[in-house]
Amino acid sequence: MDMTLLKQHLRIDGNEEDELLQSYIDAAELLIRRETGKNYVLEAGEYVDIAGDMLFQQAVKMLVAHWYECRQPLATAVVEVPFAVTQLTSQIAMGGAYYAEDESAEETEGDP
């Protein structure tokens, strides 16, 4: 996830919170990969890391924005993840273009 793009999305100037934002990015990417079970997307006939996928990046941005904007003690309020994030992760989890592993490696292993 590009930090500049994320900061534009959040309307943040300066670098004071870059470390915090990076920790949110790392956690969001890991959470989405684990929740969906997907690591690759099929683009133009090739399996590429899901990190470059537009839906994945949008889900990461929205999840990071949610965490950044809702930084409050849990005892004061329970704030659910935005529905749009759930929709994006569901699309990644169930979409036919997303895969847990690079299946092209498996196809070549069985070839004589």
XYZ file of N, CA and C in Angstrom:
336
model
N 0.852 -1.174 0.000
C 0.000 0.000 0.000
C 0.895 1.233 0.000
N 0.611 2.125 -0.910
C 1.367 3.353 -1.042
C 0.978 4.333 0.070
N 1.946 4.736 0.875
C 1.691 5.618 2.012
C 1.136 6.963 1.557
N 1.635 7.501 0.454
C 1.159 8.791 -0.045
C -0.318 8.719 -0.406
N -0.707 7.656 -1.087
C -2.107 7.466 -1.467
C -2.992 7.320 -0.225
N -2.512 6.562 0.759
C -3.271 6.385 1.997
C -3.437 7.718 2.723
N -2.369 8.505 2.786
C -2.443 9.788 3.475
C -3.372 10.754 2.752
N -3.433 10.676 1.434
C -4.403 11.481 0.691
C -5.823 11.052 1.051
N -6.039 9.744 1.120
C -7.348 9.203 1.476
C -7.773 9.684 2.866
N -6.828 9.727 3.789
C -7.109 10.139 5.168
C -7.005 11.650 5.384
N -6.543 12.353 4.364
C -6.321 13.800 4.452
C -5.336 14.149 5.569
N -4.186 13.458 5.530
C -3.132 13.665 6.523
C -1.942 14.334 5.853
N -1.465 15.416 6.457
C -0.236 16.072 6.024
C 0.850 15.742 7.033
N 2.077 15.707 6.591
C 3.179 15.459 7.503
C 3.466 13.978 7.667
N 4.529 13.692 8.417
C 5.010 12.323 8.590
C 4.939 11.832 10.031
N 4.329 12.610 10.905
C 4.341 12.280 12.326
C 3.703 10.922 12.627
N 2.733 10.521 11.833
C 2.006 9.294 12.137
C 2.304 8.158 11.165
N 3.387 8.275 10.416
C 3.728 7.246 9.430
C 3.924 5.868 10.054
N 4.570 5.816 11.210
C 4.807 4.526 11.866
C 3.485 3.874 12.277
N 2.587 4.658 12.834
C 1.266 4.154 13.202
C 0.506 3.680 11.967
N 0.515 4.497 10.914
C -0.189 4.128 9.688
C 0.385 2.847 9.079
N 1.716 2.707 9.110
C 2.327 1.496 8.560
C 1.912 0.270 9.354
N 1.803 0.413 10.661
C 1.355 -0.726 11.467
C -0.090 -1.084 11.131
N -0.928 -0.090 10.873
C -2.309 -0.346 10.459
C -2.350 -1.025 9.084
N -1.504 -0.572 8.170
C -1.443 -1.177 6.827
C -1.061 -2.648 6.942
N 0.009 -2.922 7.683
C 0.482 -4.301 7.838
C -0.603 -5.192 8.433
N -1.273 -4.677 9.473
C -2.328 -5.460 10.127
C -3.521 -5.661 9.198
N -3.910 -4.633 8.462
C -5.054 -4.738 7.554
C -4.768 -5.741 6.437
N -3.562 -5.687 5.862
C -3.210 -6.630 4.798
C -3.227 -8.064 5.317
N -2.667 -8.273 6.494
C -2.651 -9.609 7.081
C -4.067 -10.085 7.398
N -4.873 -9.209 7.977
C -6.244 -9.578 8.316
C -7.035 -9.971 7.063
N -6.912 -9.191 5.994
C -7.663 -9.485 4.774
C -7.188 -10.789 4.149
N -5.880 -11.021 4.123
C -5.368 -12.289 3.580
C -5.876 -13.479 4.400
N -5.836 -13.344 5.721
C -6.289 -14.455 6.576
C -7.798 -14.649 6.501
N -8.542 -13.540 6.482
C -10.001 -13.633 6.443
C -10.488 -14.235 5.128
N -9.837 -13.880 4.029
C -10.276 -14.372 2.717
C -9.601 -15.672 2.313
N -8.422 -15.931 2.874
C -7.656 -17.101 2.462
C -7.021 -16.936 1.093
N -6.962 -15.704 0.589
C -6.452 -15.444 -0.760
C -5.151 -14.642 -0.711
N -4.212 -15.018 -1.591
C -2.932 -14.323 -1.685
C -2.588 -13.892 -3.101
N -3.308 -14.433 -4.077
C -3.014 -14.145 -5.481
C -4.289 -13.794 -6.224
N -4.121 -13.025 -7.301
C -5.222 -12.698 -8.195
C -4.740 -13.009 -9.616
N -5.641 -13.518 -10.434
C -5.321 -13.845 -11.822
C -5.561 -12.597 -12.665
N -4.483 -12.045 -13.226
C -4.566 -10.856 -14.066
C -3.842 -11.125 -15.371
N -4.546 -10.956 -16.470
C -3.974 -11.154 -17.805
C -3.300 -12.518 -17.926
N -3.930 -13.537 -17.342
C -3.419 -14.902 -17.444
C -2.269 -15.233 -16.516
N -1.901 -14.315 -15.628
C -0.788 -14.538 -14.705
C -1.247 -14.387 -13.264
N -0.688 -15.195 -12.378
C -0.972 -15.085 -10.951
C -0.036 -14.041 -10.354
N -0.613 -13.001 -9.782
C 0.191 -11.943 -9.163
C -0.247 -11.770 -7.715
N 0.657 -11.256 -6.896
C 0.352 -11.039 -5.485
C -0.860 -10.131 -5.364
N -1.737 -10.479 -4.473
C -2.990 -9.752 -4.285
C -2.776 -8.307 -3.837
N -1.607 -7.983 -3.305
C -1.331 -6.630 -2.805
C -1.489 -5.566 -3.891
N -1.320 -5.936 -5.152
C -1.467 -4.977 -6.240
C -2.881 -4.852 -6.772
N -3.801 -5.650 -6.258
C -5.179 -5.660 -6.742
C -5.954 -4.451 -6.231
N -6.761 -3.852 -7.103
C -7.504 -2.652 -6.759
C -8.504 -2.893 -5.616
N -9.214 -4.010 -5.627
C -10.170 -4.283 -4.551
C -9.449 -4.486 -3.218
N -8.317 -5.199 -3.261
C -7.527 -5.416 -2.051
C -7.042 -4.086 -1.488
N -6.499 -3.232 -2.356
C -5.991 -1.937 -1.906
C -7.097 -1.064 -1.334
N -8.281 -1.108 -1.955
C -9.397 -0.313 -1.440
C -9.830 -0.820 -0.065
N -9.889 -2.135 0.091
C -10.258 -2.706 1.392
C -9.240 -2.312 2.458
N -7.947 -2.345 2.115
C -6.902 -1.948 3.063
C -7.073 -0.480 3.437
N -7.251 0.394 2.445
C -7.428 1.825 2.731
C -8.616 2.073 3.649
N -9.726 1.429 3.355
C -10.934 1.659 4.146
C -10.799 1.107 5.560
N -10.147 -0.043 5.697
C -9.951 -0.622 7.021
C -8.985 0.215 7.844
N -7.898 0.666 7.232
C -6.947 1.537 7.930
C -7.633 2.840 8.333
N -8.428 3.419 7.433
C -9.145 4.656 7.751
C -10.080 4.441 8.935
N -10.759 3.312 8.946
C -11.669 2.994 10.045
C -10.905 2.913 11.373
N -9.803 2.177 11.372
C -9.009 2.045 12.602
C -8.434 3.382 13.032
N -7.963 4.173 12.070
C -7.353 5.468 12.379
C -8.383 6.433 12.973
N -9.565 6.457 12.392
C -10.594 7.397 12.821
C -11.313 6.956 14.098
N -11.234 5.686 14.424
C -11.943 5.172 15.608
C -10.970 4.775 16.707
N -9.944 5.565 16.917
C -8.967 5.284 17.969
C -9.524 5.755 19.300
N -10.209 4.870 19.950
C -10.768 5.174 21.258
C -10.792 3.901 22.084
N -10.817 4.040 23.379
C -10.871 2.834 24.218
C -12.123 2.014 23.915
N -11.963 0.710 23.894
C -13.093 -0.167 23.609
C -14.213 -0.033 24.625
N -13.880 0.352 25.826
C -14.896 0.465 26.871
C -15.894 1.582 26.577
N -15.492 2.571 25.758
C -16.394 3.690 25.504
C -17.397 3.403 24.400
N -17.025 2.581 23.423
C -17.955 2.301 22.325
C -17.472 1.100 21.525
N -18.420 0.418 20.937
C -18.104 -0.668 20.009
C -18.430 -0.162 18.622
N -17.432 -0.140 17.761
C -17.610 0.371 16.413
C -17.329 -0.769 15.442
N -18.326 -1.109 14.644
C -18.177 -2.209 13.701
C -17.411 -1.761 12.469
N -16.810 -2.726 11.803
C -16.113 -2.467 10.551
C -17.150 -2.023 9.519
N -16.830 -1.014 8.723
C -17.790 -0.544 7.724
C -18.244 -1.663 6.778
N -19.506 -1.609 6.396
C -20.085 -2.623 5.521
C -19.321 -2.733 4.204
N -18.825 -1.611 3.684
C -18.087 -1.638 2.413
C -16.835 -2.510 2.510
N -16.161 -2.505 3.657
C -14.980 -3.356 3.846
C -15.404 -4.820 3.808
N -16.508 -5.130 4.472
C -17.024 -6.501 4.475
C -17.386 -6.936 3.056
N -17.991 -6.054 2.287
C -18.354 -6.373 0.899
C -17.107 -6.644 0.060
N -16.085 -5.825 0.215
C -14.853 -6.015 -0.550
C -14.159 -7.322 -0.183
N -14.076 -7.618 1.098
C -13.411 -8.859 1.501
C -14.225 -10.081 1.079
N -15.542 -9.958 1.059
C -16.382 -11.057 0.574
C -16.147 -11.296 -0.905
N -16.020 -10.225 -1.677
C -15.749 -10.356 -3.116
C -14.402 -11.034 -3.347
N -13.402 -10.657 -2.565
C -12.087 -11.281 -2.698
C -12.170 -12.756 -2.298
N -12.869 -13.048 -1.207
C -12.974 -14.426 -0.720
C -13.705 -15.326 -1.705
N -14.743 -14.814 -2.352
C -15.575 -15.649 -3.205
C -15.369 -15.419 -4.694
N -14.633 -14.369 -5.048
C -14.426 -14.052 -6.458
C -13.587 -15.107 -7.154
N -13.945 -15.427 -8.362
C -13.266 -16.477 -9.121
C -11.858 -16.135 -9.569
N -11.459 -14.877 -9.475
C -10.124 -14.482 -9.928
C -9.086 -14.531 -8.813
N -9.503 -14.875 -7.596
C -8.611 -14.844 -6.440
C -8.268 -16.259 -5.993
N -6.985 -16.468 -5.625
C -6.499 -17.802 -5.284
C -5.633 -17.762 -4.034
N -5.632 -18.868 -3.313
C -4.806 -18.980 -2.116
C -3.339 -19.137 -2.481
N -3.086 -19.865 -3.588
C -1.716 -20.121 -4.015
C -1.582 -19.844 -5.501
N -0.358 -19.672 -5.943
C -0.061 -19.499 -7.365
C -0.250 -20.853 -8.028
N -1.374 -21.040 -8.713
C -1.706 -22.342 -9.285
C -0.942 -22.645 -10.563
N -0.252 -21.661 -11.135
C 0.542 -21.924 -12.333
C 1.716 -22.834 -12.005
N 2.248 -22.741 -10.792
C 3.347 -23.609 -10.368
C 2.869 -25.050 -10.284
N 1.641 -25.244 -9.817
C 1.087 -26.592 -9.715
C 0.841 -27.190 -11.084
N 0.421 -26.351 -12.063
C 0.146 -26.838 -13.404
C 1.422 -27.338 -14.074
N 2.548 -26.631 -13.884
C 3.785 -27.031 -14.534
C 4.440 -28.232 -13.874
N 4.184 -28.443 -12.572
C 4.777 -29.570 -11.877
C 4.284 -30.895 -12.446
N 3.033 -30.963 -12.877
C 2.456 -32.207 -13.385
C 2.763 -32.457 -14.846
N 3.280 -31.439 -15.557
C 3.598 -31.609 -16.976
C 4.854 -32.454 -17.151
N 4.864 -33.314 -18.208
C 6.066 -34.138 -18.434
C 7.246 -33.350 -18.922
